[in-house]
PDB file of C-alpha atoms in Angstrom:
ATOM      1  CA  MET A   1     172.915  78.947 123.694  1.00 24.00           C
ATOM      2  CA  ILE A   2     171.050  78.406 119.994  1.00 29.00           C
ATOM      3  CA  ALA A   3     173.407  79.760 117.351  1.00 35.00           C
ATOM      4  CA  PRO A   4     172.039  82.719 115.488  1.00 39.00           C
ATOM      5  CA  SER A   5     172.065  80.677 112.228  1.00 39.00           C
ATOM      6  CA  GLU A   6     169.518  78.108 113.924  1.00 42.00           C
ATOM      7  CA  ALA A   7     165.948  77.748 114.862  1.00 42.00           C
ATOM      8  CA  ARG A   8     163.317  76.090 117.068  1.00 39.00           C
ATOM      9  CA  GLY A   9     160.241  75.432 114.830  1.00 45.00           C
ATOM     10  CA  ASP A  10     159.183  79.095 113.584  1.00 51.00           C
ATOM     11  CA  LEU A  11     161.115  80.776 116.225  1.00 57.00           C
ATOM     12  CA  ILE A  12     164.431  82.170 115.480  1.00 66.00           C
ATOM     13  CA  VAL A  13     166.659  82.544 118.911  1.00 72.00           C
ATOM     14  CA  VAL A  14     168.627  85.572 118.736  1.00 82.00           C
ATOM     15  CA  GLU A  15     171.854  85.991 120.091  1.00 91.00           C
ATOM     16  CA  ALA A  16     172.823  89.100 121.897  1.00 95.00           C
ATOM     17  CA  SER A  17     175.426  91.436 120.629  1.00 97.00           C
ATOM     18  CA  ALA A  18     177.794  94.061 121.668  1.00 97.00           C
ATOM     19  CA  PHE A  19     177.155  96.211 118.616  1.00 98.00           C
ATOM     20  CA  GLY A  20     173.503  96.843 119.373  1.00 98.00           C
ATOM     21  CA  ARG A  21     170.318  95.133 119.179  1.00 98.00           C
ATOM     22  CA  PRO A  22     170.292  92.135 116.920  1.00 98.00           C
ATOM     23  CA  GLY A  23     167.353  91.191 114.640  1.00 97.00           C
ATOM     24  CA  TYR A  24     167.244  89.296 111.524  1.00 98.00           C
ATOM     25  CA  ALA A  25     165.703  90.257 107.893  1.00 98.00           C
ATOM     26  CA  VAL A  26     164.386  87.509 105.651  1.00 97.00           C
ATOM     27  CA  THR A  27     165.631  87.968 101.786  1.00 98.00           C
ATOM     28  CA  ARG A  28     163.218  87.195  98.619  1.00 97.00           C
ATOM     29  CA  ASP A  29     164.685  83.918  98.652  1.00 97.00           C
ATOM     30  CA  GLY A  30     164.179  82.751 102.193  1.00 98.00           C
ATOM     31  CA  ARG A  31     167.930  83.608 103.634  1.00 98.00           C
ATOM     32  CA  ARG A  32     168.180  85.199 106.881  1.00 98.00           C
ATOM     33  CA  LEU A  33     170.615  88.432 107.448  1.00 98.00           C
ATOM     34  CA  HIS A  34     171.450  89.979 110.402  1.00 98.00           C
ATOM     35  CA  TYR A  35     171.776  93.329 111.645  1.00 98.00           C
ATOM     36  CA  VAL A  36     172.166  95.370 114.548  1.00 98.00           C
ATOM     37  CA  THR A  37     170.473  98.466 115.347  1.00 98.00           C
ATOM     38  CA  ALA A  38     171.316 101.528 118.110  1.00 98.00           C
ATOM     39  CA  GLY A  39     169.561 104.908 118.551  1.00 98.00           C
ATOM     40  CA  SER A  40     166.022 105.861 117.624  1.00 97.00           C
ATOM     41  CA  GLY A  41     164.850 108.560 115.434  1.00 96.00           C
ATOM     42  CA  HIS A  42     164.753 109.525 111.678  1.00 96.00           C
ATOM     43  CA  PRO A  43     166.290 109.144 109.116  1.00 97.00           C
ATOM     44  CA  LEU A  44     167.816 105.805 109.585  1.00 98.00           C
ATOM     45  CA  VAL A  45     171.321 105.674 108.926  1.00 98.00           C
ATOM     46  CA  VAL A  46     172.482 102.489 107.401  1.00 98.00           C
ATOM     47  CA  PHE A  47     175.952 101.244 107.615  1.00 98.00           C
ATOM     48  CA  GLU A  48     177.412  98.752 104.320  1.00 98.00           C
ATOM     49  CA  ALA A  49     180.765  97.265 105.106  1.00 97.00           C
ATOM     50  CA  GLY A  50     183.320  97.063 102.426  1.00 96.00           C
ATOM     51  CA  GLY A  51     185.098  93.880 101.201  1.00 92.00           C
ATOM     52  CA  SER A  52     185.689  91.164 103.704  1.00 85.00           C
ATOM     53  CA  GLY A  53     183.826  93.483 106.391  1.00 90.00           C
ATOM     54  CA  SER A  54     180.809  92.845 108.700  1.00 95.00           C
ATOM     55  CA  ARG A  55     178.759  94.632 111.046  1.00 97.00           C
ATOM     56  CA  THR A  56     181.484  95.100 113.458  1.00 96.00           C
ATOM     57  CA  ILE A  57     183.718  97.181 111.320  1.00 96.00           C
ATOM     58  CA  TRP A  58     181.248 100.200 112.311  1.00 98.00           C
ATOM     59  CA  GLY A  59     181.597  99.858 116.336  1.00 97.00           C
ATOM     60  CA  LEU A  60     183.258 102.836 116.570  1.00 97.00           C
ATOM     61  CA  VAL A  61     181.042 104.904 114.196  1.00 98.00           C
ATOM     62  CA  GLN A  62     177.730 103.686 114.732  1.00 98.00           C
ATOM     63  CA  GLN A  63     177.567 103.895 118.812  1.00 97.00           C
ATOM     64  CA  GLN A  64     178.270 108.009 118.151  1.00 98.00           C
ATOM     65  CA  VAL A  65     176.012 108.369 115.065  1.00 98.00           C
ATOM     66  CA  ALA A  66     173.188 106.546 117.311  1.00 98.00           C
ATOM     67  CA  GLN A  67     173.477 109.633 119.721  1.00 98.00           C
ATOM     68  CA  SER A  68     171.669 111.645 116.897  1.00 96.00           C
ATOM     69  CA  THR A  69     169.566 109.122 115.044  1.00 98.00           C
ATOM     70  CA  GLY A  70     168.643 105.793 114.431  1.00 98.00           C
ATOM     71  CA  THR A  71     171.257 103.198 112.964  1.00 98.00           C
ATOM     72  CA  LEU A  72     171.587  99.831 111.901  1.00 98.00           C
ATOM     73  CA  ALA A  73     174.723  97.702 110.255  1.00 98.00           C
ATOM     74  CA  TYR A  74     174.494  94.607 108.997  1.00 98.00           C
ATOM     75  CA  ASP A  75     176.329  91.457 108.008  1.00 98.00           C
ATOM     76  CA  ARG A  76     176.163  90.489 104.290  1.00 98.00           C
ATOM     77  CA  ALA A  77     175.320  86.809 103.199  1.00 98.00           C
ATOM     78  CA  GLY A  78     177.984  84.795 104.726  1.00 97.00           C
ATOM     79  CA  PHE A  79     179.618  86.951 106.964  1.00 96.00           C
ATOM     80  CA  GLY A  80     179.348  87.417 110.613  1.00 96.00           C
ATOM     81  CA  ARG A  81     175.928  85.764 111.921  1.00 97.00           C
ATOM     82  CA  SER A  82     174.049  85.878 108.141  1.00 97.00           C
ATOM     83  CA  GLN A  83     173.539  82.708 105.871  1.00 97.00           C
ATOM     84  CA  PRO A  84     175.246  82.123 103.030  1.00 96.00           C
ATOM     85  CA  ASP A  85     174.073  82.332  99.532  1.00 97.00           C
ATOM     86  CA  ALA A  86     174.814  79.979  97.199  1.00 97.00           C
ATOM     87  CA  ALA A  87     174.153  82.063  94.081  1.00 97.00           C
ATOM     88  CA  PRO A  88     176.774  83.966  92.432  1.00 97.00           C
ATOM     89  CA  ARG A  89     177.580  87.458  94.682  1.00 97.00           C
ATOM     90  CA  ILE A  90     177.737  89.261  91.625  1.00 97.00           C
ATOM     91  CA  LEU A  91     176.824  92.913  92.654  1.00 98.00           C
ATOM     92  CA  ASP A  92     172.920  93.417  91.701  1.00 98.00           C
ATOM     93  CA  ARG A  93     172.637  90.362  93.841  1.00 98.00           C
ATOM     94  CA  ILE A  94     174.165  91.840  96.959  1.00 98.00           C
ATOM     95  CA  VAL A  95     172.190  95.088  96.215  1.00 98.00           C
ATOM     96  CA  ASP A  96     169.148  92.923  96.055  1.00 98.00           C
ATOM     97  CA  ASP A  97     170.108  91.892  99.879  1.00 98.00           C
ATOM     98  CA  LEU A  98     170.287  95.377 100.803  1.00 98.00           C
ATOM     99  CA  GLU A  99     166.996  96.264  99.372  1.00 98.00           C
ATOM    100  CA  ASP A 100     165.091  93.667 100.777  1.00 98.00           C
ATOM    101  CA  LEU A 101     166.577  94.564 104.228  1.00 98.00           C
ATOM    102  CA  LEU A 102     165.676  98.140 103.855  1.00 98.00           C
ATOM    103  CA  ASP A 103     162.193  97.127 102.531  1.00 97.00           C
ATOM    104  CA  SER A 104     162.000  94.814 105.862  1.00 96.00           C
ATOM    105  CA  VAL A 105     162.937  97.321 108.269  1.00 95.00           C
ATOM    106  CA  GLY A 106     160.715  99.561 106.751  1.00 91.00           C
ATOM    107  CA  ARG A 107     161.935 103.004 107.928  1.00 86.00           C
ATOM    108  CA  GLY A 108     161.240 105.050 104.885  1.00 92.00           C
ATOM    109  CA  ARG A 109     164.302 106.985 103.512  1.00 96.00           C
ATOM    110  CA  CYS A 110     167.726 106.343 105.033  1.00 98.00           C
ATOM    111  CA  VAL A 111     171.037 107.901 104.722  1.00 98.00           C
ATOM    112  CA  LEU A 112     173.611 105.466 103.238  1.00 98.00           C
ATOM    113  CA  VAL A 113     177.352 104.929 104.535  1.00 98.00           C
ATOM    114  CA  GLY A 114     179.540 102.753 102.596  1.00 98.00           C
ATOM    115  CA  HIS A 115     183.094 101.876 102.720  1.00 98.00           C
ATOM    116  CA  SER A 116     185.315 100.586  99.903  1.00 96.00           C
ATOM    117  CA  LEU A 117     182.963  97.925  98.164  1.00 97.00           C
ATOM    118  CA  GLY A 118     180.054  99.235 100.104  1.00 98.00           C
ATOM    119  CA  GLY A 119     180.186 102.395  98.187  1.00 98.00           C
ATOM    120  CA  PRO A 120     179.291 100.872  94.944  1.00 98.00           C
ATOM    121  CA  ILE A 121     176.809  99.048  96.778  1.00 98.00           C
ATOM    122  CA  CYS A 122     175.145 101.945  98.227  1.00 98.00           C
ATOM    123  CA  ARG A 123     175.243 103.879  94.898  1.00 98.00           C
ATOM    124  CA  LEU A 124     173.774 100.981  92.953  1.00 98.00           C
ATOM    125  CA  LEU A 125     171.070 100.931  95.331  1.00 98.00           C
ATOM    126  CA  THR A 126     170.304 104.633  95.233  1.00 98.00           C
ATOM    127  CA  TYR A 127     169.821 104.205  91.369  1.00 97.00           C
ATOM    128  CA  ARG A 128     167.458 100.933  91.897  1.00 97.00           C
ATOM    129  CA  ARG A 129     165.417 102.737  94.569  1.00 97.00           C
ATOM    130  CA  PRO A 130     165.664 106.578  94.928  1.00 97.00           C
ATOM    131  CA  ASP A 131     162.711 106.131  97.217  1.00 97.00           C
ATOM    132  CA  LEU A 132     165.123 104.617  99.789  1.00 97.00           C
ATOM    133  CA  VAL A 133     168.015 107.021  99.859  1.00 98.00           C
ATOM    134  CA  ALA A 134     167.747 110.472 101.294  1.00 98.00           C
ATOM    135  CA  GLY A 135     171.616 110.973 101.223  1.00 98.00           C
ATOM    136  CA  LEU A 136     175.091 109.113 100.889  1.00 98.00           C
ATOM    137  CA  VAL A 137     178.238 109.077 102.527  1.00 98.00           C
ATOM    138  CA  LEU A 138     181.081 106.938 101.130  1.00 98.00           C
ATOM    139  CA  VAL A 139     183.830 106.293 102.399  1.00 98.00           C
ATOM    140  CA  ASP A 140     187.093 105.543 100.623  1.00 97.00           C
ATOM    141  CA  GLN A 141     185.014 103.912  97.983  1.00 97.00           C
ATOM    142  CA  ALA A 142     186.185 101.606  95.597  1.00 96.00           C
ATOM    143  CA  ALA A 143     186.211 102.768  92.053  1.00 94.00           C
ATOM    144  CA  GLU A 144     184.544 101.121  89.116  1.00 94.00           C
ATOM    145  CA  ASP A 145     185.846 103.427  86.429  1.00 93.00           C
ATOM    146  CA  CYS A 146     189.305 102.281  87.405  1.00 90.00           C
ATOM    147  CA  ASP A 147     190.767  99.729  84.805  1.00 84.00           C
ATOM    148  CA  PHE A 148     193.153  97.798  87.160  1.00 74.00           C
ATOM    149  CA  TYR A 149     190.235  95.785  88.795  1.00 73.00           C
ATOM    150  CA  SER A 150     189.985  94.062  85.272  1.00 69.00           C
ATOM    151  CA  SER A 151     193.664  93.417  84.835  1.00 59.00           C
ATOM    152  CA  THR A 152     195.431  90.099  85.443  1.00 55.00           C
ATOM    153  CA  ALA A 153     197.912  91.716  87.725  1.00 48.00           C
ATOM    154  CA  PHE A 154     194.868  92.573  90.416  1.00 48.00           C
ATOM    155  CA  ALA A 155     193.411  88.954  89.958  1.00 49.00           C
ATOM    156  CA  ALA A 156     196.499  87.608  90.461  1.00 43.00           C
ATOM    157  CA  ALA A 157     197.375  89.625  93.546  1.00 43.00           C
ATOM    158  CA  GLY A 158     194.014  88.224  95.043  1.00 47.00           C
ATOM    159  CA  ALA A 159     195.101  84.681  94.405  1.00 40.00           C
ATOM    160  CA  VAL A 160     198.192  85.281  96.664  1.00 36.00           C
ATOM    161  CA  SER A 161     196.648  87.012  99.124  1.00 43.00           C
ATOM    162  CA  ASN A 162     193.904  83.929  99.468  1.00 45.00           C
ATOM    163  CA  LEU A 163     196.761  81.347  99.341  1.00 37.00           C
ATOM    164  CA  LEU A 164     198.308  83.201 102.298  1.00 39.00           C
ATOM    165  CA  THR A 165     195.178  84.282 104.493  1.00 43.00           C
ATOM    166  CA  VAL A 166     193.141  80.936 104.478  1.00 44.00           C
ATOM    167  CA  PRO A 167     195.636  78.761 106.253  1.00 42.00           C
ATOM    168  CA  LEU A 168     196.139  81.677 108.677  1.00 40.00           C
ATOM    169  CA  ALA A 169     192.359  82.272 109.460  1.00 43.00           C
ATOM    170  CA  ARG A 170     192.411  78.530 110.162  1.00 42.00           C
ATOM    171  CA  LEU A 171     195.093  78.921 112.481  1.00 43.00           C
ATOM    172  CA  GLY A 172     193.898  82.111 114.298  1.00 52.00           C
ATOM    173  CA  ILE A 173     196.560  83.882 113.502  1.00 43.00           C
ATOM    174  CA  MET A 174     195.459  86.093 110.801  1.00 42.00           C
ATOM    175  CA  GLY A 175     192.746  87.750 113.363  1.00 52.00           C
ATOM    176  CA  ALA A 176     195.025  88.226 115.989  1.00 53.00           C
ATOM    177  CA  LEU A 177     197.553  90.065 113.684  1.00 45.00           C
ATOM    178  CA  ALA A 178     194.767  92.132 112.489  1.00 53.00           C
ATOM    179  CA  ARG A 179     193.256  93.052 116.126  1.00 54.00           C
ATOM    180  CA  ARG A 180     196.579  93.975 117.367  1.00 56.00           C
ATOM    181  CA  ARG A 181     196.922  96.585 114.735  1.00 62.00           C
ATOM    182  CA  LEU A 182     193.211  98.002 113.744  1.00 76.00           C
ATOM    183  CA  TYR A 183     191.234  97.551 116.494  1.00 82.00           C
ATOM    184  CA  GLY A 184     192.973  98.606 119.432  1.00 84.00           C
ATOM    185  CA  ARG A 185     190.234 101.364 120.316  1.00 90.00           C
ATOM    186  CA  PHE A 186     187.512  98.999 120.628  1.00 93.00           C
ATOM    187  CA  PRO A 187     186.293  97.738 124.048  1.00 94.00           C
ATOM    188  CA  PRO A 188     186.667  94.502 125.039  1.00 93.00           C
ATOM    189  CA  GLU A 189     183.152  93.444 124.476  1.00 95.00           C
ATOM    190  CA  MET A 190     183.023  94.245 121.061  1.00 95.00           C
ATOM    191  CA  LEU A 191     186.894  92.614 120.651  1.00 91.00           C
ATOM    192  CA  ALA A 192     185.270  89.275 122.038  1.00 90.00           C
ATOM    193  CA  GLU A 193     182.370  88.971 119.597  1.00 92.00           C
ATOM    194  CA  MET A 194     184.733  89.929 116.683  1.00 90.00           C
ATOM    195  CA  ARG A 195     187.409  87.445 117.761  1.00 84.00           C
ATOM    196  CA  GLY A 196     184.476  84.683 117.039  1.00 85.00           C
ATOM    197  CA  GLU A 197     183.546  85.852 113.750  1.00 88.00           C
ATOM    198  CA  GLU A 198     186.043  88.019 111.689  1.00 81.00           C
ATOM    199  CA  PHE A 199     189.120  86.404 110.140  1.00 77.00           C
ATOM    200  CA  THR A 200     187.188  82.879 110.099  1.00 84.00           C
ATOM    201  CA  ALA A 201     187.884  80.663 106.859  1.00 84.00           C
ATOM    202  CA  ALA A 202     184.010  81.034 106.564  1.00 88.00           C
ATOM    203  CA  ALA A 203     184.179  84.596 106.235  1.00 90.00           C
ATOM    204  CA  LEU A 204     187.324  84.405 103.676  1.00 89.00           C
ATOM    205  CA  ARG A 205     184.667  82.410 101.736  1.00 92.00           C
ATOM    206  CA  ALA A 206     181.870  84.754 101.626  1.00 95.00           C
ATOM    207  CA  HIS A 207     184.848  87.043 100.494  1.00 93.00           C
ATOM    208  CA  ARG A 208     185.934  85.160  97.958  1.00 93.00           C
ATOM    209  CA  ALA A 209     182.521  84.490  96.405  1.00 95.00           C
ATOM    210  CA  GLU A 210     182.158  88.537  96.123  1.00 96.00           C
ATOM    211  CA  ALA A 211     185.744  89.181  94.820  1.00 93.00           C
ATOM    212  CA  ARG A 212     185.489  86.457  92.171  1.00 94.00           C
ATOM    213  CA  TYR A 213     182.852  88.619  90.414  1.00 95.00           C
ATOM    214  CA  LEU A 214     183.962  91.974  91.092  1.00 94.00           C
ATOM    215  CA  ALA A 215     185.281  92.753  87.918  1.00 94.00           C
ATOM    216  CA  GLU A 216     182.313  91.659  86.172  1.00 95.00           C
ATOM    217  CA  SER A 217     180.017  93.445  88.520  1.00 96.00           C
ATOM    218  CA  PHE A 218     181.987  96.707  87.879  1.00 96.00           C
ATOM    219  CA  ARG A 219     182.031  96.209  84.237  1.00 96.00           C
ATOM    220  CA  ALA A 220     177.955  96.471  84.789  1.00 96.00           C
ATOM    221  CA  LEU A 221     178.065  99.337  87.159  1.00 97.00           C
ATOM    222  CA  ARG A 222     179.825 101.181  84.770  1.00 96.00           C
ATOM    223  CA  GLN A 223     177.251 101.137  82.379  1.00 95.00           C
ATOM    224  CA  VAL A 224     174.649 102.289  84.561  1.00 96.00           C
ATOM    225  CA  THR A 225     176.649 105.278  85.925  1.00 95.00           C
ATOM    226  CA  GLU A 226     177.726 106.496  82.272  1.00 93.00           C
ATOM    227  CA  ASN A 227     174.226 106.292  81.013  1.00 93.00           C
ATOM    228  CA  LYS A 228     172.219 108.191  84.223  1.00 92.00           C
ATOM    229  CA  PRO A 229     172.771 110.590  86.801  1.00 93.00           C
ATOM    230  CA  LEU A 230     172.751 109.363  90.428  1.00 96.00           C
ATOM    231  CA  PRO A 231     169.735 111.000  92.189  1.00 96.00           C
ATOM    232  CA  ASP A 232     170.249 114.204  93.807  1.00 97.00           C
ATOM    233  CA  VAL A 233     170.849 113.963  97.096  1.00 98.00           C
ATOM    234  CA  PRO A 234     173.566 114.945  99.442  1.00 98.00           C
ATOM    235  CA  VAL A 235     176.929 112.919  98.695  1.00 98.00           C
ATOM    236  CA  THR A 236     179.924 113.044 100.837  1.00 98.00           C
ATOM    237  CA  LEU A 237     183.049 111.063  99.688  1.00 98.00           C
ATOM    238  CA  ILE A 238     185.635 110.439 101.684  1.00 98.00           C
ATOM    239  CA  SER A 239     189.170 109.583 100.721  1.00 97.00           C
ATOM    240  CA  ALA A 240     192.214 108.159 102.734  1.00 96.00           C
ATOM    241  CA  ALA A 241     194.751 111.132 103.275  1.00 95.00           C
ATOM    242  CA  THR A 242     197.311 108.314 102.297  1.00 91.00           C
ATOM    243  CA  ARG A 243     196.275 108.712  98.784  1.00 90.00           C
ATOM    244  CA  LYS A 244     196.765 112.672  98.600  1.00 85.00           C
ATOM    245  CA  LYS A 245     200.182 112.754  97.537  1.00 76.00           C
ATOM    246  CA  ARG A 246     200.312 110.027  95.112  1.00 73.00           C
ATOM    247  CA  SER A 247     201.136 110.854  91.740  1.00 70.00           C
ATOM    248  CA  GLY A 248     200.517 107.202  89.981  1.00 76.00           C
ATOM    249  CA  GLY A 249     199.847 103.769  90.484  1.00 85.00           C
ATOM    250  CA  MET A 250     196.341 102.226  91.745  1.00 88.00           C
ATOM    251  CA  GLN A 251     196.315 104.817  95.147  1.00 88.00           C
ATOM    252  CA  ALA A 252     196.355 107.878  92.560  1.00 90.00           C
ATOM    253  CA  GLN A 253     193.559 106.737  90.179  1.00 92.00           C
ATOM    254  CA  ILE A 254     190.975 105.737  93.066  1.00 94.00           C
ATOM    255  CA  ALA A 255     192.108 109.431  94.237  1.00 93.00           C
ATOM    256  CA  ALA A 256     191.346 110.886  90.897  1.00 94.00           C
ATOM    257  CA  SER A 257     187.841 108.935  90.588  1.00 95.00           C
ATOM    258  CA  HIS A 258     186.758 110.136  94.134  1.00 96.00           C
ATOM    259  CA  GLN A 259     187.006 113.647  92.779  1.00 95.00           C
ATOM    260  CA  ARG A 260     185.612 113.025  89.383  1.00 96.00           C
ATOM    261  CA  LEU A 261     182.577 111.712  91.089  1.00 97.00           C
ATOM    262  CA  VAL A 262     182.089 114.485  93.348  1.00 97.00           C
ATOM    263  CA  ARG A 263     182.074 117.066  90.656  1.00 96.00           C
ATOM    264  CA  SER A 264     179.512 115.549  88.649  1.00 96.00           C
ATOM    265  CA  LEU A 265     177.303 115.666  91.832  1.00 97.00           C
ATOM    266  CA  PRO A 266     175.196 118.937  92.509  1.00 96.00           C
ATOM    267  CA  GLN A 267     175.079 118.198  95.879  1.00 97.00           C
ATOM    268  CA  GLY A 268     179.031 116.521  95.996  1.00 97.00           C
ATOM    269  CA  ARG A 269     181.204 116.843  98.874  1.00 98.00           C
ATOM    270  CA  HIS A 270     184.894 115.916  98.861  1.00 97.00           C
ATOM    271  CA  VAL A 271     186.863 115.350 102.591  1.00 97.00           C
ATOM    272  CA  TRP A 272     190.230 113.748 103.097  1.00 97.00           C
ATOM    273  CA  ALA A 273     190.362 111.437 106.285  1.00 97.00           C
ATOM    274  CA  GLU A 274     193.632 113.091 107.462  1.00 94.00           C
ATOM    275  CA  GLY A 275     195.886 110.508 109.195  1.00 91.00           C
ATOM    276  CA  SER A 276     194.135 107.419 108.015  1.00 94.00           C
ATOM    277  CA  GLY A 277     194.564 104.783 105.151  1.00 93.00           C
ATOM    278  CA  HIS A 278     191.881 102.690 103.601  1.00 94.00           C
ATOM    279  CA  MET A 279     190.578 101.753 107.021  1.00 94.00           C
ATOM    280  CA  VAL A 280     188.720 104.925 107.918  1.00 97.00           C
ATOM    281  CA  PRO A 281     186.190 103.294 109.907  1.00 97.00           C
ATOM    282  CA  VAL A 282     188.698 102.025 112.708  1.00 95.00           C
ATOM    283  CA  GLU A 283     191.437 104.693 111.512  1.00 95.00           C
ATOM    284  CA  ALA A 284     189.711 108.020 111.826  1.00 97.00           C
ATOM    285  CA  PRO A 285     185.682 107.178 112.683  1.00 98.00           C
ATOM    286  CA  GLU A 286     185.469 110.785 113.993  1.00 98.00           C
ATOM    287  CA  VAL A 287     185.793 111.651 110.308  1.00 98.00           C
ATOM    288  CA  ILE A 288     182.936 109.597 108.966  1.00 98.00           C
ATOM    289  CA  VAL A 289     180.542 110.683 112.361  1.00 98.00           C
ATOM    290  CA  GLU A 290     181.049 114.087 111.531  1.00 98.00           C
ATOM    291  CA  GLU A 291     180.232 114.035 107.995  1.00 98.00           C
ATOM    292  CA  VAL A 292     177.333 111.596 108.569  1.00 98.00           C
ATOM    293  CA  ARG A 293     176.088 114.328 110.690  1.00 98.00           C
ATOM    294  CA  ALA A 294     176.408 117.206 108.247  1.00 98.00           C
ATOM    295  CA  VAL A 295     174.369 114.893 105.789  1.00 98.00           C
ATOM    296  CA  LEU A 296     171.828 114.498 108.342  1.00 98.00           C
ATOM    297  CA  ALA A 297     171.685 117.883 109.096  1.00 97.00           C
ATOM    298  CA  ARG A 298     171.189 118.870 105.150  1.00 96.00           C
ATOM    299  CA  VAL A 299     168.383 116.132 104.559  1.00 96.00           C
ATOM    300  CA  SER A 300     166.434 117.252 107.853  1.00 87.00           C
ATOM    301  CA  LYS A 301     165.898 120.813 106.617  1.00 75.00           C
TER     302      LYS A 301
END
C-alpha cells in the first residue's frame, strides 16, 4: 500500500482510517492536509486538536456526534498523515491551514470544537472568517491572556520535556505509556492506527515547531481580542474540573480566563468537565458530545 503522503502522477492514494472516511485538502501553498469525516448533515462539526494532538484524539467524540450531523477531524501540518510545513508555525499560519481546509470542503458555516491550543485556533478563525463559523465549543482551551506562557520558567519546562520525550518517542516507550494511561476506552482498530502515528519523533518535531512560536502567537492574539469582540455566536467553554478548586498558580489562572471569556460573550456558557483533567476528549468525551449537541440545537433554530 502506498503511504498517504505519496502519489502516482496526479493520483493521491488515500489510506483507510478507523476514524472515518479519509480525504485530503490542499493548502494555498500546495501542502496536503489529511482529514476524516463521519456522519452526514449540516452544520458540519469540525474538530481541532490541541498541541501535539491529531484527528485521533477525537475518536471517542466524533463517532457519537456523527450520529447527529456531519463531522470532520484533521491532522495539522506534520501530525498524523499531513505533510509538514517548512514555514514558521505561528498561530496565523496554522489558521491559514484551517481556513484552506474549510474552504476546500465547502460545507458552509460550521461548529468548531477546539481542545487546548485548538481553542485559540478556532477563535482566531472566527475573528477572521465569521462567515465560516456558526458556533464554538472550546474544550479546556489554552488562555492567551495568562502571562505565564511568556515566562522563562514555562519555556524551560518545555525544553526539559523535549529532552525527555524525544528519546522516549524514538524508543516507542512514550506511546506505550500514554496509551495505557489515556486511551483505554478506544477500540483496538483505533489503537492500532494511533500506534503508528502518535508520539513519534515526527509528531514531536511538529509539536516543537508550533510551541516555538507560542508566546509570540499569543501576544498577537491578545491584540486581536482586546480590540474587537468575538462574533455573536453560541460559545460553550468546557473547563477541566481539576482546575475548579485551585486558588493559585497556572491552573487557577486558566480557569479564571475561561470564566472571564464566557462573561464577555452574549451567548456564552461555562461547563465543568466533572471527573476530568485537561484531556477531556479522552477522559470525559460524553461532556463534549452533550455540549456540541446543545450548540447544534441552538444554531439550527
